[in-house]
Coordinates of C-alpha atoms and ligand atoms in Angstrom, one line a residue:
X1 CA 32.0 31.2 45.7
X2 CA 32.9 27.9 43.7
X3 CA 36.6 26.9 42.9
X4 CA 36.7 27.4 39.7
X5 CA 34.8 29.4 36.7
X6 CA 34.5 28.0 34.0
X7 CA 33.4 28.8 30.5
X8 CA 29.8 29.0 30.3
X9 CA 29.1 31.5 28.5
X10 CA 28.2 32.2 24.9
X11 CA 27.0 34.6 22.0
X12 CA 24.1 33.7 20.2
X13 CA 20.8 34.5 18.2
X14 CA 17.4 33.7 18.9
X15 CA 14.4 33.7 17.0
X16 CA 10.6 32.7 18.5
X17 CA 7.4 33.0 16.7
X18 CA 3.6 32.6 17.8
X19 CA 0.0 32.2 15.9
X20 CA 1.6 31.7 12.7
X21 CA 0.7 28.7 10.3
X22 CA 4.4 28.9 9.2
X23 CA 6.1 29.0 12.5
X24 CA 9.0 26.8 11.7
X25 CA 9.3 27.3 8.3
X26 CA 9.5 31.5 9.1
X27 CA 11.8 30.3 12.0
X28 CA 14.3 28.6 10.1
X29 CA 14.3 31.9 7.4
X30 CA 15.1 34.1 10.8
X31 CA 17.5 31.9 12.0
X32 CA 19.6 32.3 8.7
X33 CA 19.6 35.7 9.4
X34 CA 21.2 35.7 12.7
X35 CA 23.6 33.3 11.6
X36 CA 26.7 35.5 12.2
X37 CA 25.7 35.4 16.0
X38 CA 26.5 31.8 16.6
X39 CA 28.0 29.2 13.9
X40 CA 28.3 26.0 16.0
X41 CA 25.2 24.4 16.9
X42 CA 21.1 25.3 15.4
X43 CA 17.9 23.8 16.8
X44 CA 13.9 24.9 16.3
X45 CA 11.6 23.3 18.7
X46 CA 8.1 23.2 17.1
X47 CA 4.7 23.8 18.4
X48 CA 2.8 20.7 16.6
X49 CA -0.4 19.1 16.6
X50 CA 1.7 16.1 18.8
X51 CA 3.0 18.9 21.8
X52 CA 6.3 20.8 21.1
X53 CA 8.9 18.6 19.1
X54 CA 12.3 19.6 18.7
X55 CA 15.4 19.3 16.3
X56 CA 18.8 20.3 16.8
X57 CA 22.4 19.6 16.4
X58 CA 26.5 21.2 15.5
X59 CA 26.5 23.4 13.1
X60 CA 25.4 25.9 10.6
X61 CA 21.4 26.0 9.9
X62 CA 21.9 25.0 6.8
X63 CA 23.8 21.6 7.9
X64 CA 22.0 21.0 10.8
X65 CA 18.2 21.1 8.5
X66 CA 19.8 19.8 5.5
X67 CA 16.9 17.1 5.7
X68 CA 13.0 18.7 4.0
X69 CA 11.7 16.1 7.4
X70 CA 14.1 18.5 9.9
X71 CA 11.9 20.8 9.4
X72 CA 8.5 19.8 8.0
X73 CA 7.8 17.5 11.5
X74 CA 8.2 20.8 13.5
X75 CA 5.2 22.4 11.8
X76 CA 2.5 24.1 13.7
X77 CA 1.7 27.7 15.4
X78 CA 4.6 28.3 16.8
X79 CA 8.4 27.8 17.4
X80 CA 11.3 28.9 18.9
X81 CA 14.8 28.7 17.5
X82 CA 18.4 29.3 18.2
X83 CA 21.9 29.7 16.9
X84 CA 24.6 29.0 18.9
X85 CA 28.1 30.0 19.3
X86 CA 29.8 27.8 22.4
X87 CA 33.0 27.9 24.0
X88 CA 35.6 24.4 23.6
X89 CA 34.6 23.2 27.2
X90 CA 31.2 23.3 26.3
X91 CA 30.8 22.2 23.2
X92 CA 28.4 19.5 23.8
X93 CA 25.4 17.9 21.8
X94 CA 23.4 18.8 25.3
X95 CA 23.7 22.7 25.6
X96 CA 22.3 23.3 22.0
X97 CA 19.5 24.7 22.6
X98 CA 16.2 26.0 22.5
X99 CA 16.7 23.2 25.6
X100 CA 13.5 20.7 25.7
X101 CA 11.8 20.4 29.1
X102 CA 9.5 17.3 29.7
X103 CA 7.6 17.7 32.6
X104 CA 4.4 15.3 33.7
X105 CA 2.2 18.9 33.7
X106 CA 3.5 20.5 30.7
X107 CA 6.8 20.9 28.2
X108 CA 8.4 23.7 28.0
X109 CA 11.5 25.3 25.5
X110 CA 14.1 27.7 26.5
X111 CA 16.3 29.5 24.5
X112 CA 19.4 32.3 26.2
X113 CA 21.6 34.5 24.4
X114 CA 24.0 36.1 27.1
X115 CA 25.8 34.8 30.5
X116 CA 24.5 34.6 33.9
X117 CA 26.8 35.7 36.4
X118 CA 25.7 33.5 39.6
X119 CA 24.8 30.9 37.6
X120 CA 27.5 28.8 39.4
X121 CA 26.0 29.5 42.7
X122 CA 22.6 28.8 41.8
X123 CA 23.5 25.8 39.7
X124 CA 25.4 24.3 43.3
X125 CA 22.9 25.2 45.7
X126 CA 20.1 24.1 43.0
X127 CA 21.9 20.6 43.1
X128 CA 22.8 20.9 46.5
X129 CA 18.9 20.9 46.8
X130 CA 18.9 17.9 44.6
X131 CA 18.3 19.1 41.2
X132 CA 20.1 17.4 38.3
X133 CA 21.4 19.0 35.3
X134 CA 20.5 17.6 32.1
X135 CA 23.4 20.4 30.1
X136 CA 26.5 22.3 31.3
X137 CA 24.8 26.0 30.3
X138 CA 24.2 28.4 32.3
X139 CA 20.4 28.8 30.9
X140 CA 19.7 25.8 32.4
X141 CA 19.7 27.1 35.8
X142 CA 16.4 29.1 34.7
X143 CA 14.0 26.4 34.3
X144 CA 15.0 24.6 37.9
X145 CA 14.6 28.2 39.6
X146 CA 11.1 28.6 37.4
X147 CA 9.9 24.7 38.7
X148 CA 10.9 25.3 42.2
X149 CA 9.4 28.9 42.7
X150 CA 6.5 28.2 45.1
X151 CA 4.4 31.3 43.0
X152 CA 1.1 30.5 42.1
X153 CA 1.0 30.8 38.2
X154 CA 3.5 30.0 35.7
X155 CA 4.2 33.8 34.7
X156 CA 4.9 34.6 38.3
X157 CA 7.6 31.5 39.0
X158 CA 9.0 32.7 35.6
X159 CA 9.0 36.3 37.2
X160 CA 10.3 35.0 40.3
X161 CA 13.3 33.0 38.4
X162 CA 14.3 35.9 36.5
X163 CA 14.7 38.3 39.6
X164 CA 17.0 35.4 40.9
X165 CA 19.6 35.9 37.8
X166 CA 22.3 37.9 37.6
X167 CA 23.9 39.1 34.3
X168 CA 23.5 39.9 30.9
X169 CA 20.5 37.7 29.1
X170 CA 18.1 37.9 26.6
X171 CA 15.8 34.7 27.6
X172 CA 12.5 33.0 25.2
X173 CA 10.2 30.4 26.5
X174 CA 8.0 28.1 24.5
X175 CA 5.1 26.7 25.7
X176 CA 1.9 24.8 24.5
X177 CA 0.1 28.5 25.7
X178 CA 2.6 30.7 25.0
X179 CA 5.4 32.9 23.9
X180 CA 7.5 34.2 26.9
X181 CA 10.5 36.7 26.2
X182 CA 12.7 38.7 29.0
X183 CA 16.0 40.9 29.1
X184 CA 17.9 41.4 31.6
X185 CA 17.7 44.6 34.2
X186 CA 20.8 46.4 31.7
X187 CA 19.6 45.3 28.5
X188 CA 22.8 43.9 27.5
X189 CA 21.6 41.8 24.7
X190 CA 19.3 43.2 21.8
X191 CA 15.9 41.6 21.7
X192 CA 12.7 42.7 19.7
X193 CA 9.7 42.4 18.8
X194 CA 7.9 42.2 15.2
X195 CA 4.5 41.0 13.4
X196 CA 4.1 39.4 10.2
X197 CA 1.6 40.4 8.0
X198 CA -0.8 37.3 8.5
X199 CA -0.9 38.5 12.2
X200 CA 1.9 35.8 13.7
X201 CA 3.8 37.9 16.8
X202 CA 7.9 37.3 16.5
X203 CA 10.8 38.1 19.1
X204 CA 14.1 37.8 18.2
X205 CA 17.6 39.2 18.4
X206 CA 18.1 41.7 15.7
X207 CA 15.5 43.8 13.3
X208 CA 17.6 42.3 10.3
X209 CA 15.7 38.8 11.1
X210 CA 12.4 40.7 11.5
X211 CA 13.0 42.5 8.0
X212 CA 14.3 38.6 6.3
X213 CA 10.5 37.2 7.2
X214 CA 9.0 39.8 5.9
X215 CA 8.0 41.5 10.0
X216 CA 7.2 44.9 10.6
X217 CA 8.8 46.1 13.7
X218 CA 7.0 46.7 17.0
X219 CA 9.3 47.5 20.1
X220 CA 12.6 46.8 21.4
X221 CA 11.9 44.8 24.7
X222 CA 13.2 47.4 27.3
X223 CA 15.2 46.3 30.6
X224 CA 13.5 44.3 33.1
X225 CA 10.8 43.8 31.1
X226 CA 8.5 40.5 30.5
X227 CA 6.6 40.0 27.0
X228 CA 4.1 37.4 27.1
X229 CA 2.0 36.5 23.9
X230 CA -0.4 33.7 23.5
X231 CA -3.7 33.4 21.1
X232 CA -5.2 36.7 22.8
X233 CA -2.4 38.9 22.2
X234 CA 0.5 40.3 23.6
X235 CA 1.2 41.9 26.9
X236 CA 4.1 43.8 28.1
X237 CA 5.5 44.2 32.0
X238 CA 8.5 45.1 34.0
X239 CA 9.4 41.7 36.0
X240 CA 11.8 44.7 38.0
X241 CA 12.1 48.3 38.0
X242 CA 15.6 48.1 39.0
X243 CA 16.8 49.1 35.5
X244 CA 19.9 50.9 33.7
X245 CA 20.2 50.5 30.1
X246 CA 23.4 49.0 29.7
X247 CA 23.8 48.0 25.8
X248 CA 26.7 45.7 24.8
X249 CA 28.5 48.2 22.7
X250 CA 30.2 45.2 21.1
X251 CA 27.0 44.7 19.3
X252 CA 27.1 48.1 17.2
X253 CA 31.1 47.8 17.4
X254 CA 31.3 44.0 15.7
X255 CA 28.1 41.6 16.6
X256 CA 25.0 42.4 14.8
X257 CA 24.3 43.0 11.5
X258 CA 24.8 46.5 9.8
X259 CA 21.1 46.1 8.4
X260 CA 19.9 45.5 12.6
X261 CA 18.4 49.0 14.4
X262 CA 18.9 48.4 18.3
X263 CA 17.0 51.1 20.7
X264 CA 16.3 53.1 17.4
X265 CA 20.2 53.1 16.2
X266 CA 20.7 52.0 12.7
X267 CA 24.0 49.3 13.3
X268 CA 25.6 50.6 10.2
X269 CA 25.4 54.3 10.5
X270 CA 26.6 54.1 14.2
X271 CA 29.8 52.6 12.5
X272 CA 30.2 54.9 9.7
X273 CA 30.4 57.7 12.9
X274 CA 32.5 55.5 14.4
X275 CA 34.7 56.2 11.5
X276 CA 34.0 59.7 11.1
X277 CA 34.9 60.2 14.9
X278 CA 38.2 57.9 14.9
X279 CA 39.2 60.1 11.4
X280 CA 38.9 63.1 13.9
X281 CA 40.8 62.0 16.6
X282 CA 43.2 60.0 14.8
X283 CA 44.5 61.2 11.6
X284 CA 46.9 59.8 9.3
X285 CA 49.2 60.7 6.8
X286 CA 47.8 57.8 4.0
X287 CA 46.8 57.9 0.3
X288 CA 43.9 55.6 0.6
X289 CA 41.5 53.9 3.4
X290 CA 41.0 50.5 3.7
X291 CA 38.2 48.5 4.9
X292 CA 38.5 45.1 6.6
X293 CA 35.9 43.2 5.3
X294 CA 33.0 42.6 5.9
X295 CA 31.9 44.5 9.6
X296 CA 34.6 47.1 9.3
X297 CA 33.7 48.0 5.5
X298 CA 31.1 50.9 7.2
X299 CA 33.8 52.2 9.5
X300 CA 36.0 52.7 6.9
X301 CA 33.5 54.1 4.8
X302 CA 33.1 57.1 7.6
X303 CA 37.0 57.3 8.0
X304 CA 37.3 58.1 4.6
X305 CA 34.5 60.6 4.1
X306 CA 35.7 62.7 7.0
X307 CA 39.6 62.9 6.4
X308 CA 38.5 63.4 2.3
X309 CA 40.7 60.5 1.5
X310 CA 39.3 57.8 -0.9
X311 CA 38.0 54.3 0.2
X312 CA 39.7 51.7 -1.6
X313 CA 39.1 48.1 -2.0
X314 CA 42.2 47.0 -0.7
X315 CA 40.9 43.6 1.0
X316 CA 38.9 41.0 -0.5
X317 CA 37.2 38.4 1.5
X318 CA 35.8 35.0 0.6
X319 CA 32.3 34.5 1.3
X320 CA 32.6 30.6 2.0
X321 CA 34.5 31.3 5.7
X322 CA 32.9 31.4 8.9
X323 CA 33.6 34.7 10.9
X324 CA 37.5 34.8 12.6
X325 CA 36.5 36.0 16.3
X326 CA 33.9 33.4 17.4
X327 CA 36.5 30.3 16.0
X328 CA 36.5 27.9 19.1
X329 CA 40.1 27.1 19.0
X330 CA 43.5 29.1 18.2
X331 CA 44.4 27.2 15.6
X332 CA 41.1 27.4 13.4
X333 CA 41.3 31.1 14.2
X334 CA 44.9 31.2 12.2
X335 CA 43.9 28.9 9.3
X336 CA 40.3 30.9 8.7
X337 CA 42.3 34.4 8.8
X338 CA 44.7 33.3 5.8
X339 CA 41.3 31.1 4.1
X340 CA 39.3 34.0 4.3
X341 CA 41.3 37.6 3.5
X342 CA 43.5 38.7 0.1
X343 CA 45.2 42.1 -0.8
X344 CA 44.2 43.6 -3.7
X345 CA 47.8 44.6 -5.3
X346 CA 46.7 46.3 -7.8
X347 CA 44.7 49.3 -4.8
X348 CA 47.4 49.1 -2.1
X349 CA 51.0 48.8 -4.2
X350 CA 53.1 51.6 -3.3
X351 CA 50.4 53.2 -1.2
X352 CA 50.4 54.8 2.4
X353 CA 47.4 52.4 3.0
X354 CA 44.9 53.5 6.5
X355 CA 43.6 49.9 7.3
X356 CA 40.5 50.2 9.6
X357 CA 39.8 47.6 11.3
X358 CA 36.4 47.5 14.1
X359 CA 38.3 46.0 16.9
X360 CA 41.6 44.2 17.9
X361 CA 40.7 41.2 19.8
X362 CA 43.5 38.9 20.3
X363 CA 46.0 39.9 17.4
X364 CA 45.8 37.5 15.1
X365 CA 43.9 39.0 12.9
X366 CA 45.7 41.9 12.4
X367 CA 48.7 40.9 12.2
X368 CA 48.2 38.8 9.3
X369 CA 46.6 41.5 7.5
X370 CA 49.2 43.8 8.1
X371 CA 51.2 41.4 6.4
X372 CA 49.1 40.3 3.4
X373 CA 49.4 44.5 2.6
X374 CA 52.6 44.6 2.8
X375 CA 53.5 41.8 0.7
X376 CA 50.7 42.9 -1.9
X377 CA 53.6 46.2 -2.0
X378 CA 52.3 48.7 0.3
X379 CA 54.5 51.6 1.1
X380 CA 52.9 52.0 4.8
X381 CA 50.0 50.6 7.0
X382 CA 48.5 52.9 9.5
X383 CA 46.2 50.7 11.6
X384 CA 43.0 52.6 12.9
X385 CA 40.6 50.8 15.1
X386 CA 37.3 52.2 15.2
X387 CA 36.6 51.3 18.9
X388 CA 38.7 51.8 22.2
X389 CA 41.2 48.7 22.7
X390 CA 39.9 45.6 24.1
X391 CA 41.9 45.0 27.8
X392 CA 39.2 44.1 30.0
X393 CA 37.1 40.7 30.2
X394 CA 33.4 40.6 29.6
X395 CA 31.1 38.2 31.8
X396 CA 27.9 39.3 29.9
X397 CA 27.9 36.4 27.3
X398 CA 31.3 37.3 25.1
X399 CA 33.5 34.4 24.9
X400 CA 36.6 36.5 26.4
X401 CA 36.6 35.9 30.1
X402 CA 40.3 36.5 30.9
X403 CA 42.7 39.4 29.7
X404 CA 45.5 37.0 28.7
X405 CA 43.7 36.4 25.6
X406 CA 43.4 40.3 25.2
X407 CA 46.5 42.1 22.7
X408 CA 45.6 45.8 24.2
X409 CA 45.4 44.0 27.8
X410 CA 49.3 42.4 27.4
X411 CA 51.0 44.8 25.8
X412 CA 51.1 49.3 25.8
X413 CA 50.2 51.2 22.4
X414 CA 53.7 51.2 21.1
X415 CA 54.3 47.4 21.5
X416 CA 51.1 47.0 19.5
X417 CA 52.3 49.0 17.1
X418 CA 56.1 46.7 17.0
X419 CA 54.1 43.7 17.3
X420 CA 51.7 44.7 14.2
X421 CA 54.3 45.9 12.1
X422 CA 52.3 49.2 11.4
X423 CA 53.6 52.4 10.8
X424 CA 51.1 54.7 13.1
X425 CA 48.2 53.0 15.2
X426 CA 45.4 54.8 17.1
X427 CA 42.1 53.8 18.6
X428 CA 38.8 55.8 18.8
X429 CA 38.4 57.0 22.3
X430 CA 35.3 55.6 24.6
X431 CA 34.0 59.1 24.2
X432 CA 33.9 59.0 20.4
X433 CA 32.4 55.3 20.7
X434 CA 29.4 56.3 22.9
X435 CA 28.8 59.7 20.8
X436 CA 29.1 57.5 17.9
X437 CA 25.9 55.2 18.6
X438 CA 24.5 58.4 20.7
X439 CA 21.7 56.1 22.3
X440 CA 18.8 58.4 22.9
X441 CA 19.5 58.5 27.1
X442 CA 20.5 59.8 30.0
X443 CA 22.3 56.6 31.5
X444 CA 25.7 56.2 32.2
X445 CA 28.1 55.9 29.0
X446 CA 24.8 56.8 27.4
X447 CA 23.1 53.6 27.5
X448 CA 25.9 51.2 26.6
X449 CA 28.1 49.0 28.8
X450 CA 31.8 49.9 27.8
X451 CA 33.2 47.8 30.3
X452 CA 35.4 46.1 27.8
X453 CA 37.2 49.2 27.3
X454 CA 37.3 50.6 30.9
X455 CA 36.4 47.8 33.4
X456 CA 33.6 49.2 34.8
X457 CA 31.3 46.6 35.0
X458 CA 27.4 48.0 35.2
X459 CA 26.3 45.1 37.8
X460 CA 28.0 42.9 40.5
X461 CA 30.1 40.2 38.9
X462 CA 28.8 37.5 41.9
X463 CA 31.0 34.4 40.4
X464 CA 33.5 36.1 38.6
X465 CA 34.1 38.6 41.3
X466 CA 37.4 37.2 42.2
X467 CA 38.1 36.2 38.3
X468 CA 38.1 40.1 37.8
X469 CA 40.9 40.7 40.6
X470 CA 43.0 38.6 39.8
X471 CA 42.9 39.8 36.2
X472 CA 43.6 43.3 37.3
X473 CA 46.6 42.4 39.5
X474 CA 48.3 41.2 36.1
X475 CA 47.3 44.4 33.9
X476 CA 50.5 47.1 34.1
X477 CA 49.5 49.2 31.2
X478 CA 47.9 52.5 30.9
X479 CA 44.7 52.1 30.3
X480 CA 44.1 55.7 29.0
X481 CA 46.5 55.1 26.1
X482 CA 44.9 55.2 22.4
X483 CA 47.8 55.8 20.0
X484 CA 51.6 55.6 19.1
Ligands
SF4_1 S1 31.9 43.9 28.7 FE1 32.1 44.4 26.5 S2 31.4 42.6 25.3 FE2 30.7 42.4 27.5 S3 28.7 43.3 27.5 FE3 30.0 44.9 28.1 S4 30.6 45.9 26.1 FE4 29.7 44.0 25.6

């Protein structure tokens, strides 16, 4: 086990497309779409008539292509792109990716949404062994496993690699002869599949990209299993049968899109049950329900059909600020809270106001909202979150690896409630969150991970193992608590 963990991890989009004479052009269009899954660094690598080319750098899609020649000398066949969201320690021109591969055989792109658990082992005994590291990322460690795997074909030291790594991944490689695509044995991060009407195969992270280039969808790509498509066609295999459907529930909760359908769920309806559910289990005595803009808009919207109390557009948010949560730094977190967010005085003065809000991550947020409602004159804020509280870390590519950074993990329901200034507060149970996105499956927690929630991880934590412990040994509350 190495000294120290350190942040490695990351949520993010990708988008790769094969046999279409648009590739990158259809790739940038995706990659717009999955924008809200990563904000600080973009990058397409091209299939072209001169091998695969590649551009990339910080920053939103739109910044980082600004230049027409960004994107017209990545023009060919095929391409994969990806939108990244990285932690401060890692924010390096290096670990934008789809990462570029030059080998004297072949060139190959890789592009990871997710975190590999034992990808500090691998990456020591890798360079014990004497790889070198070209990035800090964890997805490097896949394409020096995939080089050194003595199988005899490309597909089965890609095979081989992924059966050697541990965690929560959703992985595309680019080659001059194909499009490869894997998940990871829980399915923790969304990947599917799609075809545009000219024939051109796509994989990507959400259906909402699919529907933006004008896809039809195909298949989700199920756990453990390898897509492979090239100029023939596409074929479809488990790379291990050691499966268990394990779905970040943080996806329907707060990360994809409301427009996205993951394993058949619509995003948006399994929030408006959300709603529905937390209205059940946690009334309140209010006058109106108010939506946080813009991913707790459908929660609300179920609240405040099932307790018959109108939804109200008490919050107002500007359009122009990137999303609060995946902020790198505290600071910018503050400043984009008080940019973004306005009461509406005219909806909330003298009003028992229900906020609903998807999730309290580290406070912030809230707290400032509760605020901005009570200045604009409301009477009372009951604060219902439409998920259980957050108090456990995630090591499956959420950029929250330690419970100090957690407000439900530090502090009991009724210090919350102090804290937040709000007259009532209550959380949706994990029972209500999993019968909310009712997954059509007999797994555990019914096909999600809710280890966020309970800290009941669905696989070995191999690096973090020890992380986890001594988290625990510092967490004193009651972890069954959902209101005061
Ligand atoms: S621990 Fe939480 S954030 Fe991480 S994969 Fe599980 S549900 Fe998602």
């Amino acid at each position: 086990m190495p000294a120290e963990v350190k942040s490695l991890n990351e949520e993010c989009g990708v988008f790769g497309v094969w046999g279409d004479p648009h590739a990158a052009e259809v790739t940038h269009l995706g990659l717009h779409t999955l924008q809200h899954r990563g904000q600080e660094g973009a990058g397409i690598v091209g299939k072209t008539a001169a091998g695969l080319r590649r551009h990339y750098g910080f920053g939103l899609v739109s910044e980082v292509f600004a230049q027409p020649e960004s994107l017209t000398q990545l023009r060919g066949t095929a391409a994969l792109g990806h939108v990244r969201y990285a932690t401060a320690g890692g924010r390096i021109l290096e670990n934008i990716q789809p990462l570029l591969f030059r080998f004297t055989d072949e060139a190959i792109a890789l592009a990871h949404n997710g975190n590999l658990t034992n990808a500090i082992t691998l990456r020591a005994q890798l360079e014990a062994e004497g790889a070198i590291f070209q990035s800090t990322s964890d997805t490097e460690v896949l394409m020096h496993l995939l080089r050194r795997s003595p199988q005899p074909t490309f597909k089965a030291q890609l095979k081989d690699a992924l059966n050697q790594v541990h965690g929560g991944f959703a992985f595309e490689l680019l080659t001059e002869t194909a499009l490869y695509a894997a998940v990871d044995p829980n399915g923790f991060r969304p990947l599917v599949v799609g075809q545009r009407p000219d024939g051109g195969l796509i994989v990507c992270s959400e259906t909402a990209a699919l529907n933006a280039v004008g896809a039809t969808y195909l298949r989700d790509v199920q756990p453990g299993q390898l897509v492979t498509i090239t100029d023939d066609g596409m074929t479809v295999e488990a790379y291990t049968t050691r499966t268990q459907l394990a779905v970040c529930s943080m996806e329907f909760v707060y990360f994809a899109r409301p427009d996205s359908e993951i394993h058949g769920v619509n995003v948006y309806q399994a929030r408006v049950k959300m709603g529905e559910k937390l209205a059940k289990e946690q009334p309140a005595n209010g006058d109106i329900v108010v939506g946080v803009p813009n991913s707790s808009l459908s929660a609300a919207i179920g609240y405040a059909r099932a307790s018959g109390l109108p939804y109200e557009l008490g919050l107002v948010k500007s359009q122009y600020v990137a999303r609060t949560f995946i902020q790198p730094t505290q600071a910018l977190r503050e400043k984009s809270v008080r940019m973004k967010l306005s009461a509406v005085r005219a909806v909330v003065a003298g009003k028992r106001v229900v906020l609903v809000d998807d999730s309290i991550v580290r406070g912030t947020t809230a707290i400032q909202l509760v605020q901005l409602l009570k200045d604009a004159g409301a009477k009372e804020v009951h604060l219902r979150i439409a998920s259980p509280p957050l108090r456990f870390p995630c090591f499956y590519g959420i950029d929250i690896q330690t419970t100090k950074e957690l407000f439900a993990a530090n502090y009991s329901i009724a210090e919350m409630k102090a804290k937040l200034g709000v007259d009532s507060l209550g959380f949706l149970s994990v029972q209500g969150l999993e019968d909310s996105v009712a997954l059509n499956t007999t797994a555990p927690n019914r096909g999600l991970c809710v280890a966020y929630f309970t800290g009941v991880y669905p696989t070995e934590l191999d690096d973090y193992t020890s992380n986890l412990q001594r988290e625990l040994s510092h967490l004193s509350i009651n972890v069954k608590e959902v209101s005061a």
